[in-house]
Amino acid sequence: MRTPIIAGNWKMHKTISEAIETVSHLKEKIKNVKGREVIVAPPFTAISEVSRVLKDTFIAVSAQNIHWEVKGAFTGEVSPIMVKDAGAEFVIIGHSERRQYFGETNETVNKKIKAALKQGLKVILCIGESLEQRESGQTFQVLEEELKKGLFEIKSDGIESIVIAYEPIWAIGTGKTATPEIAEEAHKFIRDYISKIFNKDIGEKIRILYGGSVKPTNISDLMDMEDIDGALVGGASLDPDTFAEIVQFK
Ligand code: 13P
């Protein structure tokens, strides 16, 4: 049995006071929820305060990015040690927005994953194809390449601290969710590939989240699919009532 994970990626939203208000409300709303893991990923500036509010709850905190070095002359960057120190237990790595706008590559993704694991952070590795890649029949090739290069030299004990998020770029922030069947096909491919490069047991255990316009109205149909183990939610995670509804999917 894989415990479902519902994670909220706030992206570049919320000041510290807004973040505190959101999680204070959220923790009350879902305090009796059982049988699922919940993660929120605030911007760097709010990690520390959000972690303080969520201390002694089952809601974990994630960073949205890290640098691969622990310290040094890298103006504007934040290291794995720093986000851990601020209270993050997870870090999102390889989000398509970072790949698209900030020059993230499979090689930097791999360096960041190694750095995160070394510091004891758990990783949410994002992969997914663009509309153009899907329409030209390259989806599986893209996913395979992102997994192969992103997970280069990661050992079996490392993969246990990694969650994969399948986020088709064409479904992010567009309101255009992948159908459960389209998502399931990609998730199954990812699970089979992880089983192939590690082993069947690891493939069965790894959690694969779907991301891209997840809402209270489509979460249940997505979660009904065999290989969908949860969701990475963007826009709909900003409002604590809406996010709490997604967390409590039937
Ligand atoms: P939306 O839910 O806003 O489409 O964003 C998905 C996402 O990118 C989560 O990381």
PDB file of C-alpha atoms and ligand atoms in Angstrom:
ATOM      1  CA  MET A   1       0.000   0.000   0.000  1.00  0.00           C
ATOM      2  CA  ARG A   2       1.357   3.386  -0.993  1.00  0.00           C
ATOM      3  CA  THR A   3       0.208   6.233   1.268  1.00  0.00           C
ATOM      4  CA  PRO A   4      -1.159   9.061  -0.908  1.00  0.00           C
ATOM      5  CA  ILE A   5       0.653  12.406  -0.845  1.00  0.00           C
ATOM      6  CA  ILE A   6      -1.054  15.718  -1.529  1.00  0.00           C
ATOM      7  CA  ALA A   7       1.505  18.487  -1.934  1.00  0.00           C
ATOM      8  CA  GLY A   8       0.867  22.186  -2.501  1.00  0.00           C
ATOM      9  CA  ASN A   9       3.408  24.136  -4.514  1.00  0.00           C
ATOM     10  CA  TRP A  10       2.794  27.793  -3.794  1.00  0.00           C
ATOM     11  CA  LYS A  11       5.311  28.984  -6.392  1.00  0.00           C
ATOM     12  CA  MET A  12       6.051  32.737  -6.036  1.00  0.00           C
ATOM     13  CA  HIS A  13       3.019  33.502  -3.904  1.00  0.00           C
ATOM     14  CA  LYS A  14       2.404  34.726  -0.366  1.00  0.00           C
ATOM     15  CA  THR A  15       4.216  37.051   1.994  1.00  0.00           C
ATOM     16  CA  ILE A  16       5.202  35.688   5.405  1.00  0.00           C
ATOM     17  CA  SER A  17       2.002  36.921   7.052  1.00  0.00           C
ATOM     18  CA  GLU A  18      -0.181  35.500   4.264  1.00  0.00           C
ATOM     19  CA  ALA A  19       1.670  32.186   4.534  1.00  0.00           C
ATOM     20  CA  ILE A  20       1.108  32.022   8.301  1.00  0.00           C
ATOM     21  CA  GLU A  21      -2.585  32.743   7.841  1.00  0.00           C
ATOM     22  CA  THR A  22      -2.915  30.046   5.170  1.00  0.00           C
ATOM     23  CA  VAL A  23      -1.264  27.240   7.140  1.00  0.00           C
ATOM     24  CA  SER A  24      -2.945  28.220  10.416  1.00  0.00           C
ATOM     25  CA  HIS A  25      -6.279  27.766   8.668  1.00  0.00           C
ATOM     26  CA  LEU A  26      -5.188  24.629   6.817  1.00  0.00           C
ATOM     27  CA  LYS A  27      -3.943  22.796   9.883  1.00  0.00           C
ATOM     28  CA  GLU A  28      -7.297  23.305  11.611  1.00  0.00           C
ATOM     29  CA  LYS A  29      -9.243  22.205   8.544  1.00  0.00           C
ATOM     30  CA  ILE A  30      -7.400  18.903   8.096  1.00  0.00           C
ATOM     31  CA  LYS A  31      -6.414  18.067  11.649  1.00  0.00           C
ATOM     32  CA  ASN A  32      -8.490  14.871  11.694  1.00  0.00           C
ATOM     33  CA  VAL A  33      -7.341  13.585   8.316  1.00  0.00           C
ATOM     34  CA  LYS A  34      -5.741  10.148   8.398  1.00  0.00           C
ATOM     35  CA  GLY A  35      -4.054   7.925   5.884  1.00  0.00           C
ATOM     36  CA  ARG A  36      -2.442  10.562   3.711  1.00  0.00           C
ATOM     37  CA  GLU A  37       0.647  12.709   3.748  1.00  0.00           C
ATOM     38  CA  VAL A  38       0.365  16.450   3.187  1.00  0.00           C
ATOM     39  CA  ILE A  39       3.154  18.797   2.149  1.00  0.00           C
ATOM     40  CA  VAL A  40       3.218  22.560   1.566  1.00  0.00           C
ATOM     41  CA  ALA A  41       5.974  24.306  -0.370  1.00  0.00           C
ATOM     42  CA  PRO A  42       6.090  28.034   0.461  1.00  0.00           C
ATOM     43  CA  PRO A  43       8.635  30.447  -1.019  1.00  0.00           C
ATOM     44  CA  PHE A  44      12.033  30.485   0.763  1.00  0.00           C
ATOM     45  CA  THR A  45      11.167  33.560   2.791  1.00  0.00           C
ATOM     46  CA  ALA A  46       8.234  31.848   4.516  1.00  0.00           C
ATOM     47  CA  ILE A  47       9.694  28.360   5.143  1.00  0.00           C
ATOM     48  CA  SER A  48      10.827  29.124   8.641  1.00  0.00           C
ATOM     49  CA  GLU A  49       7.553  30.654   9.878  1.00  0.00           C
ATOM     50  CA  VAL A  50       5.409  28.047   8.113  1.00  0.00           C
ATOM     51  CA  SER A  51       7.485  25.291   9.747  1.00  0.00           C
ATOM     52  CA  ARG A  52       6.987  26.923  13.125  1.00  0.00           C
ATOM     53  CA  VAL A  53       3.191  27.005  12.661  1.00  0.00           C
ATOM     54  CA  LEU A  54       3.137  23.387  11.450  1.00  0.00           C
ATOM     55  CA  LYS A  55       5.382  22.006  14.187  1.00  0.00           C
ATOM     56  CA  ASP A  56       3.643  19.059  15.906  1.00  0.00           C
ATOM     57  CA  THR A  57       1.256  18.547  12.968  1.00  0.00           C
ATOM     58  CA  PHE A  58       1.484  15.884  10.260  1.00  0.00           C
ATOM     59  CA  ILE A  59       1.906  18.526   7.540  1.00  0.00           C
ATOM     60  CA  ALA A  60       5.446  18.627   6.179  1.00  0.00           C
ATOM     61  CA  VAL A  61       7.203  21.599   4.596  1.00  0.00           C
ATOM     62  CA  SER A  62       9.090  21.623   1.302  1.00  0.00           C
ATOM     63  CA  ALA A  63      11.385  24.102  -0.418  1.00  0.00           C
ATOM     64  CA  GLN A  64      10.800  24.772  -4.132  1.00  0.00           C
ATOM     65  CA  ASN A  65      14.437  24.674  -5.207  1.00  0.00           C
ATOM     66  CA  ILE A  66      17.995  24.534  -3.842  1.00  0.00           C
ATOM     67  CA  HIS A  67      21.534  25.030  -5.047  1.00  0.00           C
ATOM     68  CA  TRP A  68      23.748  21.940  -5.131  1.00  0.00           C
ATOM     69  CA  GLU A  69      26.553  23.378  -3.019  1.00  0.00           C
ATOM     70  CA  VAL A  70      26.285  23.640   0.763  1.00  0.00           C
ATOM     71  CA  LYS A  71      27.789  27.121   0.826  1.00  0.00           C
ATOM     72  CA  GLY A  72      29.954  29.499  -1.161  1.00  0.00           C
ATOM     73  CA  ALA A  73      30.067  32.529  -3.409  1.00  0.00           C
ATOM     74  CA  PHE A  74      26.759  31.940  -5.236  1.00  0.00           C
ATOM     75  CA  THR A  75      24.880  35.214  -4.882  1.00  0.00           C
ATOM     76  CA  GLY A  76      21.143  34.781  -4.664  1.00  0.00           C
ATOM     77  CA  GLU A  77      21.197  31.022  -4.138  1.00  0.00           C
ATOM     78  CA  VAL A  78      19.994  28.977  -1.165  1.00  0.00           C
ATOM     79  CA  SER A  79      21.649  25.754  -0.060  1.00  0.00           C
ATOM     80  CA  PRO A  80      20.188  22.418   1.059  1.00  0.00           C
ATOM     81  CA  ILE A  81      21.527  22.965   4.584  1.00  0.00           C
ATOM     82  CA  MET A  82      19.810  26.355   4.769  1.00  0.00           C
ATOM     83  CA  VAL A  83      16.357  25.093   3.773  1.00  0.00           C
ATOM     84  CA  LYS A  84      16.695  22.147   6.151  1.00  0.00           C
ATOM     85  CA  ASP A  85      17.721  24.496   8.925  1.00  0.00           C
ATOM     86  CA  ALA A  86      14.644  26.633   8.183  1.00  0.00           C
ATOM     87  CA  GLY A  87      12.424  23.575   8.682  1.00  0.00           C
ATOM     88  CA  ALA A  88      12.018  21.978   5.244  1.00  0.00           C
ATOM     89  CA  GLU A  89      11.869  18.201   5.087  1.00  0.00           C
ATOM     90  CA  PHE A  90      11.384  18.052   1.298  1.00  0.00           C
ATOM     91  CA  VAL A  91      12.580  19.956  -1.729  1.00  0.00           C
ATOM     92  CA  ILE A  92      10.969  20.162  -5.165  1.00  0.00           C
ATOM     93  CA  ILE A  93      13.612  19.672  -7.848  1.00  0.00           C
ATOM     94  CA  GLY A  94      13.339  20.088 -11.620  1.00  0.00           C
ATOM     95  CA  HIS A  95       9.982  21.854 -11.786  1.00  0.00           C
ATOM     96  CA  SER A  96       9.204  22.685 -15.411  1.00  0.00           C
ATOM     97  CA  GLU A  97       9.117  26.404 -14.588  1.00  0.00           C
ATOM     98  CA  ARG A  98      12.717  26.142 -13.409  1.00  0.00           C
ATOM     99  CA  ARG A  99      13.676  24.177 -16.503  1.00  0.00           C
ATOM    100  CA  GLN A 100      11.847  26.635 -18.772  1.00  0.00           C
ATOM    101  CA  TYR A 101      12.765  30.009 -17.245  1.00  0.00           C
ATOM    102  CA  PHE A 102      15.902  29.448 -15.166  1.00  0.00           C
ATOM    103  CA  GLY A 103      18.049  27.126 -17.235  1.00  0.00           C
ATOM    104  CA  GLU A 104      17.561  24.015 -15.094  1.00  0.00           C
ATOM    105  CA  THR A 105      18.851  20.962 -16.976  1.00  0.00           C
ATOM    106  CA  ASN A 106      18.780  17.236 -16.257  1.00  0.00           C
ATOM    107  CA  GLU A 107      22.407  17.623 -15.185  1.00  0.00           C
ATOM    108  CA  THR A 108      21.719  20.352 -12.610  1.00  0.00           C
ATOM    109  CA  VAL A 109      18.661  18.400 -11.470  1.00  0.00           C
ATOM    110  CA  ASN A 110      20.911  15.405 -10.818  1.00  0.00           C
ATOM    111  CA  LYS A 111      23.438  17.505  -8.863  1.00  0.00           C
ATOM    112  CA  LYS A 112      20.651  19.013  -6.764  1.00  0.00           C
ATOM    113  CA  ILE A 113      19.101  15.617  -6.011  1.00  0.00           C
ATOM    114  CA  LYS A 114      22.456  14.285  -4.833  1.00  0.00           C
ATOM    115  CA  ALA A 115      23.025  17.376  -2.671  1.00  0.00           C
ATOM    116  CA  ALA A 116      19.536  17.144  -1.148  1.00  0.00           C
ATOM    117  CA  LEU A 117      19.863  13.456  -0.284  1.00  0.00           C
ATOM    118  CA  LYS A 118      23.281  14.045   1.214  1.00  0.00           C
ATOM    119  CA  GLN A 119      21.768  16.547   3.641  1.00  0.00           C
ATOM    120  CA  GLY A 120      18.863  14.246   4.510  1.00  0.00           C
ATOM    121  CA  LEU A 121      16.213  16.139   2.536  1.00  0.00           C
ATOM    122  CA  LYS A 122      13.521  14.186   0.697  1.00  0.00           C
ATOM    123  CA  VAL A 123      13.032  15.066  -2.947  1.00  0.00           C
ATOM    124  CA  ILE A 124      10.022  15.675  -5.179  1.00  0.00           C
ATOM    125  CA  LEU A 125      11.473  15.223  -8.668  1.00  0.00           C
ATOM    126  CA  CYS A 126       9.333  16.844 -11.381  1.00  0.00           C
ATOM    127  CA  ILE A 127       9.277  15.538 -14.919  1.00  0.00           C
ATOM    128  CA  GLY A 128       6.917  16.015 -17.839  1.00  0.00           C
ATOM    129  CA  GLU A 129       6.620  16.698 -21.547  1.00  0.00           C
ATOM    130  CA  SER A 130       5.587  19.849 -23.426  1.00  0.00           C
ATOM    131  CA  LEU A 131       2.573  19.948 -25.737  1.00  0.00           C
ATOM    132  CA  GLU A 132       4.866  19.896 -28.760  1.00  0.00           C
ATOM    133  CA  GLN A 133       6.688  16.828 -27.455  1.00  0.00           C
ATOM    134  CA  ARG A 134       3.390  15.048 -26.751  1.00  0.00           C
ATOM    135  CA  GLU A 135       1.980  15.885 -30.159  1.00  0.00           C
ATOM    136  CA  SER A 136       5.091  14.618 -31.901  1.00  0.00           C
ATOM    137  CA  GLY A 137       4.956  11.310 -30.013  1.00  0.00           C
ATOM    138  CA  GLN A 138       8.000  11.939 -27.821  1.00  0.00           C
ATOM    139  CA  THR A 139       6.374  11.759 -24.373  1.00  0.00           C
ATOM    140  CA  PHE A 140       7.926   8.504 -23.183  1.00  0.00           C
ATOM    141  CA  GLN A 141      11.295   9.410 -24.631  1.00  0.00           C
ATOM    142  CA  VAL A 142      11.287  12.715 -22.706  1.00  0.00           C
ATOM    143  CA  LEU A 143      10.200  11.037 -19.455  1.00  0.00           C
ATOM    144  CA  GLU A 144      12.842   8.343 -19.845  1.00  0.00           C
ATOM    145  CA  GLU A 145      15.587  10.886 -20.475  1.00  0.00           C
ATOM    146  CA  GLU A 146      14.542  13.041 -17.489  1.00  0.00           C
ATOM    147  CA  LEU A 147      14.521   9.987 -15.221  1.00  0.00           C
ATOM    148  CA  LYS A 148      17.716   8.470 -16.564  1.00  0.00           C
ATOM    149  CA  LYS A 149      19.757  11.686 -16.323  1.00  0.00           C
ATOM    150  CA  GLY A 150      18.027  13.085 -13.246  1.00  0.00           C
ATOM    151  CA  LEU A 151      18.593   9.870 -11.291  1.00  0.00           C
ATOM    152  CA  PHE A 152      22.113   9.201 -12.617  1.00  0.00           C
ATOM    153  CA  GLU A 153      24.200   7.453  -9.915  1.00  0.00           C
ATOM    154  CA  ILE A 154      21.363   7.518  -7.383  1.00  0.00           C
ATOM    155  CA  LYS A 155      21.486   4.287  -5.377  1.00  0.00           C
ATOM    156  CA  SER A 156      18.639   2.170  -4.006  1.00  0.00           C
ATOM    157  CA  ASP A 157      18.809   3.796  -0.565  1.00  0.00           C
ATOM    158  CA  GLY A 158      18.598   7.244  -2.208  1.00  0.00           C
ATOM    159  CA  ILE A 159      15.588   6.467  -4.382  1.00  0.00           C
ATOM    160  CA  GLU A 160      13.614   5.630  -1.244  1.00  0.00           C
ATOM    161  CA  SER A 161      13.726   9.325  -0.327  1.00  0.00           C
ATOM    162  CA  ILE A 162      12.451  10.424  -3.728  1.00  0.00           C
ATOM    163  CA  VAL A 163       8.881  11.054  -4.856  1.00  0.00           C
ATOM    164  CA  ILE A 164       8.281  11.613  -8.559  1.00  0.00           C
ATOM    165  CA  ALA A 165       5.821  14.195  -9.843  1.00  0.00           C
ATOM    166  CA  TYR A 166       4.559  13.774 -13.379  1.00  0.00           C
ATOM    167  CA  GLU A 167       3.591  17.253 -14.536  1.00  0.00           C
ATOM    168  CA  PRO A 168       2.761  17.532 -18.231  1.00  0.00           C
ATOM    169  CA  ILE A 169       3.744  21.123 -19.062  1.00  0.00           C
ATOM    170  CA  TRP A 170       0.605  21.631 -21.164  1.00  0.00           C
ATOM    171  CA  ALA A 171      -1.551  20.984 -18.089  1.00  0.00           C
ATOM    172  CA  ILE A 172       0.209  23.380 -15.706  1.00  0.00           C
ATOM    173  CA  GLY A 173      -1.794  26.496 -14.902  1.00  0.00           C
ATOM    174  CA  THR A 174      -3.859  26.058 -18.059  1.00  0.00           C
ATOM    175  CA  GLY A 175      -6.978  24.570 -16.517  1.00  0.00           C
ATOM    176  CA  LYS A 176      -6.400  21.681 -18.951  1.00  0.00           C
ATOM    177  CA  THR A 177      -5.970  18.609 -16.732  1.00  0.00           C
ATOM    178  CA  ALA A 178      -4.673  15.416 -18.276  1.00  0.00           C
ATOM    179  CA  THR A 179      -7.480  12.868 -18.328  1.00  0.00           C
ATOM    180  CA  PRO A 180      -7.037  10.171 -15.691  1.00  0.00           C
ATOM    181  CA  GLU A 181      -6.271   7.737 -18.536  1.00  0.00           C
ATOM    182  CA  ILE A 182      -3.560   9.941 -20.077  1.00  0.00           C
ATOM    183  CA  ALA A 183      -1.988  10.515 -16.655  1.00  0.00           C
ATOM    184  CA  GLU A 184      -2.209   6.820 -15.763  1.00  0.00           C
ATOM    185  CA  GLU A 185      -0.427   5.834 -18.965  1.00  0.00           C
ATOM    186  CA  ALA A 186       2.497   8.126 -18.087  1.00  0.00           C
ATOM    187  CA  HIS A 187       2.534   7.019 -14.430  1.00  0.00           C
ATOM    188  CA  LYS A 188       2.617   3.365 -15.445  1.00  0.00           C
ATOM    189  CA  PHE A 189       5.494   4.087 -17.804  1.00  0.00           C
ATOM    190  CA  ILE A 190       7.390   5.856 -14.991  1.00  0.00           C
ATOM    191  CA  ARG A 191       6.786   3.020 -12.515  1.00  0.00           C
ATOM    192  CA  ASP A 192       7.894   0.395 -15.032  1.00  0.00           C
ATOM    193  CA  TYR A 193      11.021   2.389 -15.819  1.00  0.00           C
ATOM    194  CA  ILE A 194      11.909   2.773 -12.109  1.00  0.00           C
ATOM    195  CA  SER A 195      11.368  -0.992 -11.681  1.00  0.00           C
ATOM    196  CA  LYS A 196      13.710  -1.570 -14.609  1.00  0.00           C
ATOM    197  CA  ILE A 197      16.561   0.692 -13.467  1.00  0.00           C
ATOM    198  CA  PHE A 198      16.262  -0.221  -9.757  1.00  0.00           C
ATOM    199  CA  ASN A 199      14.095  -3.251  -9.028  1.00  0.00           C
ATOM    200  CA  LYS A 200      10.474  -4.343  -8.906  1.00  0.00           C
ATOM    201  CA  ASP A 201      10.140  -3.753  -5.176  1.00  0.00           C
ATOM    202  CA  ILE A 202      11.338  -0.133  -5.483  1.00  0.00           C
ATOM    203  CA  GLY A 203       9.059   0.365  -8.497  1.00  0.00           C
ATOM    204  CA  GLU A 204       6.087  -0.838  -6.477  1.00  0.00           C
ATOM    205  CA  LYS A 205       6.932   1.378  -3.512  1.00  0.00           C
ATOM    206  CA  ILE A 206       7.797   4.691  -5.175  1.00  0.00           C
ATOM    207  CA  ARG A 207       5.096   7.343  -5.026  1.00  0.00           C
ATOM    208  CA  ILE A 208       4.245   9.078  -8.293  1.00  0.00           C
ATOM    209  CA  LEU A 209       2.193  12.274  -8.041  1.00  0.00           C
ATOM    210  CA  TYR A 210       0.241  13.927 -10.821  1.00  0.00           C
ATOM    211  CA  GLY A 211       0.473  17.702 -11.262  1.00  0.00           C
ATOM    212  CA  GLY A 212      -1.314  20.058 -13.653  1.00  0.00           C
ATOM    213  CA  SER A 213      -4.606  21.852 -12.929  1.00  0.00           C
ATOM    214  CA  VAL A 214      -5.603  19.538 -10.053  1.00  0.00           C
ATOM    215  CA  LYS A 215      -8.801  20.757  -8.378  1.00  0.00           C
ATOM    216  CA  PRO A 216     -11.362  19.445  -5.885  1.00  0.00           C
ATOM    217  CA  THR A 217     -13.508  18.392  -8.867  1.00  0.00           C
ATOM    218  CA  ASN A 218     -10.933  16.175 -10.594  1.00  0.00           C
ATOM    219  CA  ILE A 219      -8.814  14.769  -7.765  1.00  0.00           C
ATOM    220  CA  SER A 220     -10.981  11.709  -7.061  1.00  0.00           C
ATOM    221  CA  ASP A 221     -10.999  10.473 -10.661  1.00  0.00           C
ATOM    222  CA  LEU A 222      -7.234  10.888 -10.826  1.00  0.00           C
ATOM    223  CA  MET A 223      -6.731   9.083  -7.510  1.00  0.00           C
ATOM    224  CA  ASP A 224      -8.843   6.167  -8.749  1.00  0.00           C
ATOM    225  CA  MET A 225      -6.082   5.237 -11.157  1.00  0.00           C
ATOM    226  CA  GLU A 226      -3.777   2.401 -10.159  1.00  0.00           C
ATOM    227  CA  ASP A 227      -0.463   4.234 -10.497  1.00  0.00           C
ATOM    228  CA  ILE A 228      -1.451   7.736  -9.340  1.00  0.00           C
ATOM    229  CA  ASP A 229      -0.362   8.093  -5.716  1.00  0.00           C
ATOM    230  CA  GLY A 230      -1.203  11.713  -5.084  1.00  0.00           C
ATOM    231  CA  ALA A 231      -1.014  15.219  -6.479  1.00  0.00           C
ATOM    232  CA  LEU A 232       1.295  18.199  -6.723  1.00  0.00           C
ATOM    233  CA  VAL A 233      -1.121  21.108  -6.710  1.00  0.00           C
ATOM    234  CA  GLY A 234      -0.264  24.639  -7.835  1.00  0.00           C
ATOM    235  CA  GLY A 235      -2.994  27.292  -8.050  1.00  0.00           C
ATOM    236  CA  ALA A 236      -5.592  25.348  -6.080  1.00  0.00           C
ATOM    237  CA  SER A 237      -3.214  24.966  -3.117  1.00  0.00           C
ATOM    238  CA  LEU A 238      -3.145  28.713  -2.403  1.00  0.00           C
ATOM    239  CA  ASP A 239      -6.575  28.770  -0.822  1.00  0.00           C
ATOM    240  CA  PRO A 240      -6.608  26.619   2.343  1.00  0.00           C
ATOM    241  CA  ASP A 241     -10.294  25.661   1.952  1.00  0.00           C
ATOM    242  CA  THR A 242      -9.793  24.464  -1.614  1.00  0.00           C
ATOM    243  CA  PHE A 243      -6.564  22.664  -0.742  1.00  0.00           C
ATOM    244  CA  ALA A 244      -8.225  21.012   2.270  1.00  0.00           C
ATOM    245  CA  GLU A 245     -10.949  19.724  -0.064  1.00  0.00           C
ATOM    246  CA  ILE A 246      -8.321  18.181  -2.325  1.00  0.00           C
ATOM    247  CA  VAL A 247      -6.553  16.622   0.669  1.00  0.00           C
ATOM    248  CA  GLN A 248      -9.848  15.046   1.709  1.00  0.00           C
ATOM    249  CA  PHE A 249     -10.630  13.469  -1.684  1.00  0.00           C
ATOM    250  CA  LYS A 250     -12.855  10.393  -1.517  1.00  0.00           C
TER     251      LYS A 250
HETATM  252  P1  13P B   1      -1.346  24.164 -11.347  1.00  0.00           P
HETATM  253  O1  13P B   1      -2.031  23.236 -10.375  1.00  0.00           O
HETATM  254  O2  13P B   1      -1.560  25.606 -11.055  1.00  0.00           O
HETATM  255  O3  13P B   1      -1.664  23.763 -12.772  1.00  0.00           O
HETATM  256  O4  13P B   1       0.231  23.941 -11.169  1.00  0.00           O
HETATM  257  C1  13P B   1       0.753  22.658 -11.152  1.00  0.00           C
HETATM  258  C2  13P B   1       2.171  22.719 -10.724  1.00  0.00           C
HETATM  259  O5  13P B   1       3.011  23.217 -11.439  1.00  0.00           O
HETATM  260  C3  13P B   1       2.518  22.189  -9.397  1.00  0.00           C
HETATM  261  O6  13P B   1       3.887  22.117  -9.232  1.00  0.00           O
END
